[in-house]
Short mmCIF file of C-alpha atoms and ligand atoms in Angstrom, two decimals:
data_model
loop_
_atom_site.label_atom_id
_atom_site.label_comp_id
_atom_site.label_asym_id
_atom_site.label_seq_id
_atom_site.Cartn_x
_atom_site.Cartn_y
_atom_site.Cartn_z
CA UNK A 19 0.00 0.00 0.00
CA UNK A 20 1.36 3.67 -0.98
CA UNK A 21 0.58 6.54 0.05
CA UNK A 22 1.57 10.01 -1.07
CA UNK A 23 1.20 13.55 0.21
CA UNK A 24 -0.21 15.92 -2.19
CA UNK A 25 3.18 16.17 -4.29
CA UNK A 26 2.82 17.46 -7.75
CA UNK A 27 -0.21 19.36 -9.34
CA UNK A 28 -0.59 17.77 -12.78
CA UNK A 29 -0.31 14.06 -11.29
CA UNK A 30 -2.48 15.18 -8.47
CA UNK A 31 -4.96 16.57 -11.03
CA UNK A 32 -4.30 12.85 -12.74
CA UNK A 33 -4.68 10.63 -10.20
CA UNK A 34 -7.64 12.66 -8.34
CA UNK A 35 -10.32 10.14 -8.06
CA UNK A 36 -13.28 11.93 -8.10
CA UNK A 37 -12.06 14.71 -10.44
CA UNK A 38 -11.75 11.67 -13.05
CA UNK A 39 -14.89 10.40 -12.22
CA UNK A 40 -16.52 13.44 -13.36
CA UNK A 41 -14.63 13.90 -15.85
CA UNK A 42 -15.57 10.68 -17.36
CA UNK A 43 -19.42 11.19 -16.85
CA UNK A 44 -18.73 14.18 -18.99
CA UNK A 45 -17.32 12.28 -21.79
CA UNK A 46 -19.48 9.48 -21.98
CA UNK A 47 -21.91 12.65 -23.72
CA UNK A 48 -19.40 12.92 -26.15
CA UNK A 49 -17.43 9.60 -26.53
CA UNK A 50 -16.54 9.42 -30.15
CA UNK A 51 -16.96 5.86 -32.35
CA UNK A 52 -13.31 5.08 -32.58
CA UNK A 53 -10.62 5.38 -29.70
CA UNK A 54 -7.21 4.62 -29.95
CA UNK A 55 -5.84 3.93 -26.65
CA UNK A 56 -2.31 2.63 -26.80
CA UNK A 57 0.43 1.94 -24.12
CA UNK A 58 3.97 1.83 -25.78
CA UNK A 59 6.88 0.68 -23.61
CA UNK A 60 10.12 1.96 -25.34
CA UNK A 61 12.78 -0.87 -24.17
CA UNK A 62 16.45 -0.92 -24.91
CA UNK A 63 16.36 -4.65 -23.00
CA UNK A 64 19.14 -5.45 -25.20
CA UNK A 65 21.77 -3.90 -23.31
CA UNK A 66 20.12 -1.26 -20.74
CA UNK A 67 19.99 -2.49 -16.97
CA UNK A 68 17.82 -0.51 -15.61
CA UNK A 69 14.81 -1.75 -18.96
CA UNK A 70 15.60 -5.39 -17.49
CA UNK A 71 14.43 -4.42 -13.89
CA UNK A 72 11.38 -2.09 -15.21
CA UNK A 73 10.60 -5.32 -17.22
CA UNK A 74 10.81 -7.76 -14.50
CA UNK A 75 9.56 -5.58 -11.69
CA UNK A 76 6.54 -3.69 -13.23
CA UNK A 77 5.99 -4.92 -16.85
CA UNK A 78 5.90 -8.44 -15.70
CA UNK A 79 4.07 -7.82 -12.54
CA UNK A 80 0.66 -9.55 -11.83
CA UNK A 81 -0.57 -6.08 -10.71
CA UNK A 82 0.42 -4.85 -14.46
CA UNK A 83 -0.59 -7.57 -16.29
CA UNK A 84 -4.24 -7.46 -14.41
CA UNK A 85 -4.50 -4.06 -15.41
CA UNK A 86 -4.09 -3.98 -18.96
CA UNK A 87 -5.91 -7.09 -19.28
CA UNK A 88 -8.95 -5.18 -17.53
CA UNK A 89 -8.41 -1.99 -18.41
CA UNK A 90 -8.51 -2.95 -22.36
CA UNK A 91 -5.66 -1.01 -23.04
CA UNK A 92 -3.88 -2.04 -25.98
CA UNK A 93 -0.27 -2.46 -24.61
CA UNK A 94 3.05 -2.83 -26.96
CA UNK A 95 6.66 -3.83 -26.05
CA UNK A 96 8.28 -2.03 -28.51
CA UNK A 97 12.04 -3.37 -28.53
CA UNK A 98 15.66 -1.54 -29.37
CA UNK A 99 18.18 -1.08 -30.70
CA UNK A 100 16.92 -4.40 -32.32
CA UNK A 101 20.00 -6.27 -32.33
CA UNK A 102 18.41 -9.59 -31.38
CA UNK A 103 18.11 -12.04 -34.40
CA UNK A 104 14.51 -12.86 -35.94
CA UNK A 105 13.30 -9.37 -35.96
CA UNK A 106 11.43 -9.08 -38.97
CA UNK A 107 11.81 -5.94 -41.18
CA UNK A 108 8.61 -4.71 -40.89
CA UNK A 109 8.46 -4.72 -37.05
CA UNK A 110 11.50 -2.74 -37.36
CA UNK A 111 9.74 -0.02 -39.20
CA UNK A 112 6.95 -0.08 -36.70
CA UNK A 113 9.48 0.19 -34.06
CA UNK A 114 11.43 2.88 -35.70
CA UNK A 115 8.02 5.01 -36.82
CA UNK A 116 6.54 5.01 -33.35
CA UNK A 117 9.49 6.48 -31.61
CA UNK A 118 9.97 8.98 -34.25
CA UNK A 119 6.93 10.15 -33.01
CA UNK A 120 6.78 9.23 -29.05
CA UNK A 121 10.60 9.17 -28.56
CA UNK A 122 12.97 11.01 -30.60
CA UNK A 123 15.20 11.07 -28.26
CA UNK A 124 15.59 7.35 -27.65
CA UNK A 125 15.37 7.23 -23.72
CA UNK A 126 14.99 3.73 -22.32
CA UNK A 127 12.99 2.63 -20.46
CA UNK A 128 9.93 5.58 -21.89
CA UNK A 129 6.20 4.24 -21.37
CA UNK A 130 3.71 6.45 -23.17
CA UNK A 131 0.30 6.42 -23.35
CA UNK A 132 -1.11 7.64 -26.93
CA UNK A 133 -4.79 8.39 -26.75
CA UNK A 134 -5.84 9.72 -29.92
CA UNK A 135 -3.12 10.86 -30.97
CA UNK A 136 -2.17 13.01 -27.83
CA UNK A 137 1.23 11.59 -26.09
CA UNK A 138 1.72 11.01 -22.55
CA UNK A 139 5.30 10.11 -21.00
CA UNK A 140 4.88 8.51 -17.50
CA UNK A 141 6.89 8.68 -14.65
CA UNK A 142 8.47 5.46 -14.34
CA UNK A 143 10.05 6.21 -10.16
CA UNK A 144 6.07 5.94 -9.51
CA UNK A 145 5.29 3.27 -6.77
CA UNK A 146 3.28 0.70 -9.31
CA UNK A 147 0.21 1.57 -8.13
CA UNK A 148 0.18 5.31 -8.59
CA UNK A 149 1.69 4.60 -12.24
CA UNK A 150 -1.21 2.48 -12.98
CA UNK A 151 -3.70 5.33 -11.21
CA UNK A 152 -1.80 7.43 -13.96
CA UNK A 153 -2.47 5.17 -16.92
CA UNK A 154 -5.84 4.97 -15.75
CA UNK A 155 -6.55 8.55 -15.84
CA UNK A 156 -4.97 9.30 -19.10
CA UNK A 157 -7.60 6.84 -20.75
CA UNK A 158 -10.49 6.71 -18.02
CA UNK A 159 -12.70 9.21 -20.19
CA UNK A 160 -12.36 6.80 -22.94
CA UNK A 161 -13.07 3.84 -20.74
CA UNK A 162 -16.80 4.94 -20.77
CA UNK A 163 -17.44 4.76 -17.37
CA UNK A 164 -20.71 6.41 -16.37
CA UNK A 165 -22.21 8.14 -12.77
CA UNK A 166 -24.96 8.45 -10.96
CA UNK A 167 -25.05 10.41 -7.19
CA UNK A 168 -28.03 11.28 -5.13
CA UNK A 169 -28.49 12.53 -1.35
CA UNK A 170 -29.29 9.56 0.47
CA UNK A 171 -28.70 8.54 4.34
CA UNK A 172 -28.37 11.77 4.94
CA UNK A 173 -24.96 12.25 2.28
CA UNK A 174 -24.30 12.60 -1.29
CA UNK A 175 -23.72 9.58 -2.59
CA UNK A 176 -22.04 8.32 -5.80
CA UNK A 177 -21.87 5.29 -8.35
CA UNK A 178 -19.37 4.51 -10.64
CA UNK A 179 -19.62 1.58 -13.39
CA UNK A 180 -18.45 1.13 -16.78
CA UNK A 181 -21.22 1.65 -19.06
CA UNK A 182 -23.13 -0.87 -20.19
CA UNK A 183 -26.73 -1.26 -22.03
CA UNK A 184 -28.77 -1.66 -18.27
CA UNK A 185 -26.45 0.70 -16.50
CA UNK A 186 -29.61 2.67 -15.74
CA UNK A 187 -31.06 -0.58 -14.15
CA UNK A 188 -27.94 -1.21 -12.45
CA UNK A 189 -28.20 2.32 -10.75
CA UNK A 190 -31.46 2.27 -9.90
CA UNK A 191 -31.37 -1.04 -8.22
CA UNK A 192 -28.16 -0.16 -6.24
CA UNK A 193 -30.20 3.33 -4.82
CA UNK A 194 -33.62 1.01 -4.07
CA UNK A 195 -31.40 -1.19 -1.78
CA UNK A 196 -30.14 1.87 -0.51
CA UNK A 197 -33.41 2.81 0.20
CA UNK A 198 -34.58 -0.30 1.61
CA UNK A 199 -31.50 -0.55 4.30
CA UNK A 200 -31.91 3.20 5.43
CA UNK A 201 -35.99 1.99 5.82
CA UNK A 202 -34.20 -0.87 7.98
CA UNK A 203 -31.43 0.50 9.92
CA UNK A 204 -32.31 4.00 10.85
CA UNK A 205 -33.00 4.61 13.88
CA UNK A 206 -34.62 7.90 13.24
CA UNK A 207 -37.67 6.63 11.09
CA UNK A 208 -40.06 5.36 13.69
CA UNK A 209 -41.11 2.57 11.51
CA UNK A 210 -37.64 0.91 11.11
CA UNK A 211 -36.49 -2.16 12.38
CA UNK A 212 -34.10 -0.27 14.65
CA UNK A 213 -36.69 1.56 16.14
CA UNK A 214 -39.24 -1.28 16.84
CA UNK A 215 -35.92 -3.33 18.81
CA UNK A 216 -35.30 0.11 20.59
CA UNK A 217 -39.04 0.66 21.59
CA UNK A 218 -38.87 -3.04 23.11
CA UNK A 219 -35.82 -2.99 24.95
CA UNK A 220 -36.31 -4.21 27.96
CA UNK A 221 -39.80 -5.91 26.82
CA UNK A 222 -39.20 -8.71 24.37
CA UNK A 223 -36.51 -9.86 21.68
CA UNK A 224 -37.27 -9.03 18.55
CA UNK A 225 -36.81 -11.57 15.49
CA UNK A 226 -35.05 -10.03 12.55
CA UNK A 227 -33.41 -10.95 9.22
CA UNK A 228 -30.28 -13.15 9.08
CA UNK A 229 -28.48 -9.88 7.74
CA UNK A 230 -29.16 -7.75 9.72
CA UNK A 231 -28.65 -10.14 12.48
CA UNK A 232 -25.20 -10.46 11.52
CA UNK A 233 -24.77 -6.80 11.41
CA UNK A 234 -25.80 -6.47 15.00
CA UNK A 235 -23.11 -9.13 16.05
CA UNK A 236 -20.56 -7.62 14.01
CA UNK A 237 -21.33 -4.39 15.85
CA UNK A 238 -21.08 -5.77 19.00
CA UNK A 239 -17.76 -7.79 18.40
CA UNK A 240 -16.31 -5.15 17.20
CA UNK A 241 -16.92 -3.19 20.09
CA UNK A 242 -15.66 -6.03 22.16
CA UNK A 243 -12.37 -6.05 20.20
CA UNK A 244 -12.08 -1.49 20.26
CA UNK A 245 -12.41 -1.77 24.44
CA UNK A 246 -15.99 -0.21 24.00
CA UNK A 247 -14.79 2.73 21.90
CA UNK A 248 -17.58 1.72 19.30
CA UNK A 249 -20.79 1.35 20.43
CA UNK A 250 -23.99 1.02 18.59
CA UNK A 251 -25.94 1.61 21.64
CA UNK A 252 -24.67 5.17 21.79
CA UNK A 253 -27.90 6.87 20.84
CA UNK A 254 -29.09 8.22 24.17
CA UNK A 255 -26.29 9.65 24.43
CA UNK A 256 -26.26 11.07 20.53
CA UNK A 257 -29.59 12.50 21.72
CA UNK A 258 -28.96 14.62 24.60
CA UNK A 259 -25.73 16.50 22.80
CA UNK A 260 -27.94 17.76 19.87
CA UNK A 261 -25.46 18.75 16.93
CA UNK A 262 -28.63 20.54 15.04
CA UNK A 263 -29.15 22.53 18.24
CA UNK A 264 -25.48 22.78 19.79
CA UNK A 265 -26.57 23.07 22.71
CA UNK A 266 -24.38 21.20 25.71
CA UNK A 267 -26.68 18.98 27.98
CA UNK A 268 -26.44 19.20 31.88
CA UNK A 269 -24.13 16.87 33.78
CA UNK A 270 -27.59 15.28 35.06
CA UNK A 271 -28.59 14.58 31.61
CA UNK A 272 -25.27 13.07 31.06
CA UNK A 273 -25.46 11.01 33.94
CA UNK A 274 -28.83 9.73 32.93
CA UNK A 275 -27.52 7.99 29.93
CA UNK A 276 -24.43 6.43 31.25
CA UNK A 277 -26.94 3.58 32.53
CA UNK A 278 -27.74 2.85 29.37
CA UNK A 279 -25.21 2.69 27.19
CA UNK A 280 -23.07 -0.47 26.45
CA UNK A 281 -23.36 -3.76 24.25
CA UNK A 282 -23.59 -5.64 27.35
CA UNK A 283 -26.96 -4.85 26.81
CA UNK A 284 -27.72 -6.47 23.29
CA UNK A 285 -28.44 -9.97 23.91
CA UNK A 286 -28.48 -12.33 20.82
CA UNK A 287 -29.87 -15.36 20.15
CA UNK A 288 -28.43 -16.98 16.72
CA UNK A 289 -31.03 -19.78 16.68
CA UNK A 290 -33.79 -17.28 16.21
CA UNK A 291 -31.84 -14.45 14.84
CA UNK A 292 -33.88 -12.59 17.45
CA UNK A 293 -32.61 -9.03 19.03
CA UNK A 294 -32.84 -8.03 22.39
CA UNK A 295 -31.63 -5.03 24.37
CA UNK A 296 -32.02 -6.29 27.96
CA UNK A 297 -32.72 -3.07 29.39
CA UNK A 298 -35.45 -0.08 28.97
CA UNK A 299 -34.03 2.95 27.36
CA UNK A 300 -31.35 1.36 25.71
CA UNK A 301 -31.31 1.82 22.06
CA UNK A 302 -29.23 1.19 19.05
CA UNK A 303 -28.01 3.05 16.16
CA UNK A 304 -26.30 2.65 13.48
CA UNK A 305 -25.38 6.23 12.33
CA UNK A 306 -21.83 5.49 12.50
CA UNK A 307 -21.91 2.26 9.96
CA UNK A 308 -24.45 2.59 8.06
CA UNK A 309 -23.08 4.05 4.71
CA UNK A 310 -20.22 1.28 4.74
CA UNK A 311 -22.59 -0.84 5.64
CA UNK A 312 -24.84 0.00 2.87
CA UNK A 313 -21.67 0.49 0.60
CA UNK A 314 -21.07 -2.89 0.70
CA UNK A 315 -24.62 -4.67 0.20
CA UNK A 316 -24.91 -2.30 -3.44
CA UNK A 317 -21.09 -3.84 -3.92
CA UNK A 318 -22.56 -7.28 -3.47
CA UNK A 319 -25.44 -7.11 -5.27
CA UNK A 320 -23.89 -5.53 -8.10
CA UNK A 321 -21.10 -8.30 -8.47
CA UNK A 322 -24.20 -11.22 -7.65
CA UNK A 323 -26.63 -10.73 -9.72
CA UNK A 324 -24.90 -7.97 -12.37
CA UNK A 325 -21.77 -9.91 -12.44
CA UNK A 326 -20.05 -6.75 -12.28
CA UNK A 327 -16.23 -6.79 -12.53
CA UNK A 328 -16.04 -2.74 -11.68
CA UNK A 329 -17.99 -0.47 -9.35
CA UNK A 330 -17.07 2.38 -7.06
CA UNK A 331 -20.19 3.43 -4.11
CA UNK A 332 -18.27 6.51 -2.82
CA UNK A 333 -20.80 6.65 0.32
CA UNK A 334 -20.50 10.36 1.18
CA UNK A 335 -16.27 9.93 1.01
CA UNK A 336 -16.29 6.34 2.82
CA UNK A 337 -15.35 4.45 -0.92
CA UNK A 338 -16.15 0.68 -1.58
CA UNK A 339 -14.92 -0.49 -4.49
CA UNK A 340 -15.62 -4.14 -6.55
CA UNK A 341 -12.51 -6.20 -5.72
CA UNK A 342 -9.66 -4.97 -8.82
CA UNK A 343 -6.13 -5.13 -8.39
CA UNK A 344 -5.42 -1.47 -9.44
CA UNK A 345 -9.01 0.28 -8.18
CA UNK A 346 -8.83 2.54 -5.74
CA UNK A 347 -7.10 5.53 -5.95
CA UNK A 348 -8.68 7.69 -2.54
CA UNK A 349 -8.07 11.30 -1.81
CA UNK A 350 -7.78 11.94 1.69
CA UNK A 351 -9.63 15.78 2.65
CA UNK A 352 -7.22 17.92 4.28
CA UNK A 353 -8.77 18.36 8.01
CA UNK A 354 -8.14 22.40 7.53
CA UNK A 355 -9.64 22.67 4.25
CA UNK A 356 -12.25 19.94 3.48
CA UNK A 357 -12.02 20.94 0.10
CA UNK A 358 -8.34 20.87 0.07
CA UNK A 359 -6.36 17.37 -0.82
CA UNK A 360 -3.72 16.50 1.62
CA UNK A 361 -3.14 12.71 0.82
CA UNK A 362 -4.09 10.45 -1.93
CA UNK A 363 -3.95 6.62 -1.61
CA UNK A 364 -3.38 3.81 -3.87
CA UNK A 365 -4.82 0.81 -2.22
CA UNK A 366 -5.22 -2.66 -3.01
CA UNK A 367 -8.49 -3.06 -0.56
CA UNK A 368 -12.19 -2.79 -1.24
CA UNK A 369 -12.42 0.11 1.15
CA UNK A 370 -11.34 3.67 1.91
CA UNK A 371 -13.08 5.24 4.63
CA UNK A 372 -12.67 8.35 6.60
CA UNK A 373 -14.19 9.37 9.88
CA UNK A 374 -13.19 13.55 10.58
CA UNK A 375 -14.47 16.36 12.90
CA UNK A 376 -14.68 18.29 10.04
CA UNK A 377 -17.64 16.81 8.62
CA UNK A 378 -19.49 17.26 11.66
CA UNK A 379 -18.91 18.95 14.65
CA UNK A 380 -20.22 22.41 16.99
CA UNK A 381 -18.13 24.92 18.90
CA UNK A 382 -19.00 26.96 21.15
CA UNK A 383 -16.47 29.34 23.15
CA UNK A 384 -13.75 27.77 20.95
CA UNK A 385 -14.68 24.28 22.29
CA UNK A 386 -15.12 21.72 19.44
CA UNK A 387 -17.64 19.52 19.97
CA UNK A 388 -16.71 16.31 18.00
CA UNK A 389 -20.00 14.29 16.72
CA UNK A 390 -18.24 11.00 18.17
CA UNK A 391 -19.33 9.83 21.63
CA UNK A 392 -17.10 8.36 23.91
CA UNK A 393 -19.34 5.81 25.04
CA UNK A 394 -17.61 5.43 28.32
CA UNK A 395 -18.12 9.03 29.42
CA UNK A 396 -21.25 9.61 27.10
CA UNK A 397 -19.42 12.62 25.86
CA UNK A 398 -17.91 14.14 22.81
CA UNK A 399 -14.35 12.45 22.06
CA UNK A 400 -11.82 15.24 23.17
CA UNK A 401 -9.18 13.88 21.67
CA UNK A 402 -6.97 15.92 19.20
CA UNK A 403 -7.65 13.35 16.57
CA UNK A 404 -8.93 15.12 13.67
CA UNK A 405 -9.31 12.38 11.12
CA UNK A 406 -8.93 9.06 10.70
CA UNK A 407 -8.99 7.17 7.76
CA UNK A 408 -9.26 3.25 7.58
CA UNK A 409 -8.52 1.06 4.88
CA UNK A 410 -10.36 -2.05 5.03
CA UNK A 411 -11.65 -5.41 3.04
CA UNK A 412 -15.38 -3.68 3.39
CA UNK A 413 -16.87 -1.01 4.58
CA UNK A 414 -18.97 -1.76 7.37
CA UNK A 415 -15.38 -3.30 9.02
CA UNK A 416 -13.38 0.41 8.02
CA UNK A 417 -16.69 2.33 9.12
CA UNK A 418 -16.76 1.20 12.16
CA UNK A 419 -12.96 1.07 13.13
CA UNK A 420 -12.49 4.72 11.81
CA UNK A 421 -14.80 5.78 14.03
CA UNK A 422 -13.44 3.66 17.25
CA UNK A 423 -10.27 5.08 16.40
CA UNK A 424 -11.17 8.72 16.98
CA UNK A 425 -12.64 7.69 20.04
CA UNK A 426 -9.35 5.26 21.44
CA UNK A 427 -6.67 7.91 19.95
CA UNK A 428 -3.38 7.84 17.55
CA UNK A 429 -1.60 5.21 20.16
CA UNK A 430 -4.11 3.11 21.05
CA UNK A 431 -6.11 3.53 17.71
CA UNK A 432 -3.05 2.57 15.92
CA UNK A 433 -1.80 -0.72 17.39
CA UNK A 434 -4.92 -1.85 17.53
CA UNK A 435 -5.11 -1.89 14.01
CA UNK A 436 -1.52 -3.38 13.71
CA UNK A 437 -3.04 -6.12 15.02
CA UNK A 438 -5.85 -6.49 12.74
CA UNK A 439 -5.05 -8.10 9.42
CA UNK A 440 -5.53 -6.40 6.10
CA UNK A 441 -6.50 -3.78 7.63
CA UNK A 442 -4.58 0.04 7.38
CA UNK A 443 -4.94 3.36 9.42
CA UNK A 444 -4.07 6.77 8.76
CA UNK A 445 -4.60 9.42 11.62
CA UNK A 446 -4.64 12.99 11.35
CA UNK A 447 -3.77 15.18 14.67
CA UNK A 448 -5.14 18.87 15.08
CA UNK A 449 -1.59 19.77 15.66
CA UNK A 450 -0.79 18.61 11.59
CA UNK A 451 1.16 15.13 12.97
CA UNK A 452 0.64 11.86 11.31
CA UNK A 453 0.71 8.17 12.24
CA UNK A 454 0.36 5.18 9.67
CA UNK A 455 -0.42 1.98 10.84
CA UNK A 456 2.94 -0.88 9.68
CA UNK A 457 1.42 -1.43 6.25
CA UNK A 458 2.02 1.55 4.69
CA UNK A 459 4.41 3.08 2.72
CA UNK A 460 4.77 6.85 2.29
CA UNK A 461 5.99 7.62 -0.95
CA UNK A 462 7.66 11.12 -1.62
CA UNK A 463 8.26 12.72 -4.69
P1 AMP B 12 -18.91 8.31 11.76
O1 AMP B 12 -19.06 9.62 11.07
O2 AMP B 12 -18.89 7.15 10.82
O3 AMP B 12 -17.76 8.29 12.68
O4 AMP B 12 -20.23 8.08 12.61
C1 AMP B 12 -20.64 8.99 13.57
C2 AMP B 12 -22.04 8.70 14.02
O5 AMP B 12 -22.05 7.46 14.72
C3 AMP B 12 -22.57 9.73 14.99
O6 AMP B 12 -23.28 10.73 14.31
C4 AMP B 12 -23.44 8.91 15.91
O7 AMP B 12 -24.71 8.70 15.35
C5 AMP B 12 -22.73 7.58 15.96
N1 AMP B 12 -21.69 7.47 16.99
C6 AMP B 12 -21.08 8.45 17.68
N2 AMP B 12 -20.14 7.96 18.50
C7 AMP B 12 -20.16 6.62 18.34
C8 AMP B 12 -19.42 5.55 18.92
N3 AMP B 12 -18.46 5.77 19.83
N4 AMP B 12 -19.69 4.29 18.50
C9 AMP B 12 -20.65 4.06 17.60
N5 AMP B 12 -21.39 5.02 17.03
C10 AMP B 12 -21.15 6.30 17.38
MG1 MG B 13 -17.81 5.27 11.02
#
């Protein structure tokens, strides 16, 4: 996994996932009959060293290989000087007439990207996956990948696929599941499933669905496994500090909730997939899930019964992606300017997902007021975390650990995730430091 800080404009401009995204929903207007999209690696493997270990180490890398196979990019080794026996005349020519026109002056190893005509020399120092995120953006208008985005669970929400004849269907069946989980899982809509387990805590265990049975047990594992930090039974505690309002509640009111908060109280029963939170007033919520969560289920479905082989749900900046080699390519928001870039990431995981302050949050005299509860103190976390971001095989898992993470801090937060396979952290600090969980790799330019 590599990450880089926001290094050079034009790459940053290239690699920027969502300003490629929209770019290509722009195109797809105008996508003319006939593209030439060509990939020319200029190779003096006859006698130049470092062409034999761009060959072996990136050229002949399963990560390359997957991607031009997928990305149906038409990729040519194009050898010199052509000493070797057997080269036929007329592959000579081509050789010679393509770098008179992509590389006059004969530097080995040169990979260029022609699209129509227009020539593009890449960086070969890249880190493979940010040279691929390159390639990809030179020809992802081409690619005819289409977008759809709507406000839903209470975010803008986004869908990427490569067009297709029932694209349209494909959307509209990803935002009607959408649909149908927020109907489930909210536990603001009184007629949810959420709320009808809340309004019977302490009463009687509720049956449910297998999934969302297993979403309640993955909830409360996980907040066996953070020490508590995450807590789906937060919400009377979500309540009382009102974020519309930002107002503070009394110490009283604070006190009042402690009682009831804690996944000691959700008692499961697998044999009837029944729900029950064992005392009155507790309640559960899955505000701080639910778009991985969701994320994930339009991921599934999509690959099930679509048999898709590429899809991005960027879930209000939490992105899950269709399992591909050379996907995701994530821009991390700068915590002082949320429209400012300060990392971007290219991962080899289904998901990217970022939990910040600056997204939501109140102040008053100066005091942030973060909208994550330390459930142990029923308070807003005061830590000087200001983002985390998680990168994770799904995103209910990197949902719900970027948000225990803000809560447990950079030290705890962090080898907690060391622990954790395939799974990567990134913390932000209000005072500008960093920490990367073991698996990554900072790349600077
Ligand atoms: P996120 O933005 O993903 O970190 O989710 C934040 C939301 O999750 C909040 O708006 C609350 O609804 C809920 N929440 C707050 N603190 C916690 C916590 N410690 N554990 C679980 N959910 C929480
Ligand atoms: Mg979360």
């Amino acid at each position: 996994m590599y990450i880089s800080p926001s290094f050079h404009k034009q790459v940053l401009v290239a690699l920027n996932y969502k300003q490629f995204t929209i770019l290509a929903s722009v195109f797809v207007l105008s996508l003319p009959l006939f593209s030439q999209r060509k990939l020319y690696y200029f190779s003096g493997s006859d006698w130049c060293v470092s062409c034999i270990k761009f060959k072996k180490e990136v050229i002949e890398s399963n990560k390359f290989r997957g991607f031009i196979k997928r990305s149906e990019i038409d990729f040519e080794i194009l050898d010199f000087p052509q000493r070797k026996k057997g080269l036929t005349k007329s592959y000579i020519n081509h050789c010679d007439s393509l770098a008179s026109l992509y590389n006059k002056e004969g530097s080995f190893p040169k990979l260029v990207s022609v699209d129509s005509g227009e020539a593009f020399t890449h960086n070969l120092k890249k880190a493979i996956p940010f040279l691929l995120a390159e390639i990809d953006s030179i020809f992802s208008p081409l690619i005819n990948k289409i977008q759809s985005s709507k406000k839903i669970m209470g975010s803008r929400f986004k869908f990427t696929i490569k067009n297709r004849a029932d694209s349209s269907i494909i959307f509209q069946e990803g935002w009607s599941l959408i649909e149908k989980i927020e109907k489930e899982i909210s536990s603001w809509d009184s007629l949810s499933l959420t709320s009808k387990i809340n309004r019977n805590a302490g009463l009687s265990p509720l049956k449910v669905p297998i999934e969302f049975f297993k979403l309640v047990e993955y909830c409360k594992n996980t907040s066996e496994i953070t020490q508590g930090a995450f807590d789906i039974t937060v919400k009377p505690a979500v309540k009382i500090w009102d974020w519309k309002k930002s107002t503070v509640p009394s110490e009283e009111s604070v006190d009042s909730v402690l009682s009831i908060v804690g996944s000691k109280y959700i008692q499961l029963n697998e044999s009837d997939t029944t729900v029950f939170l064992k005392k009155k007033g507790v309640e559960l919520d899955f505000g701080a899930v639910g778009k991985g969560y969701a994320a994930d289920k339009v991921i599934q479905m999509w690959e099930n019964e679509f048999n898709l082989n590429y899809g991005v749900v960027d879930a209000g900046g939490d992105i899950v992606a269709i399992e591909n080699e050379d996907k995701l390519h994530v821009i991390i928001p700068n915590p002082e300017n949320p429209n400012g870039v300060k990392y971007e990431i290219g991962v080899s995981a289904n998901a990217v997902v970022t939990s910040g302050d600056y997204f939501r949050s109140f102040q008053i005299e100066n005091k942030k007021y973060s909208h994550i509860i330390n459930p142990k103190t029923c308070k807003p976390v005061e830590s000087s975390v200001s983002s985390v971001t998680v990168i994770a095989p799904n995103g209910l898992m990197g949902d719900a650990l970027a948000t225990a993470i803000t809560v447990l801090g950079e030290v705890v937060g962090i080898g907690l995730i060391n622990q954790l396979p395939d799974v990567e952290a990134i913390i932000n600090k209000t005072d500008g430091s960093e920490f990367f969980s073991e698996g990554i790799i900072t790349t600077y330019e």
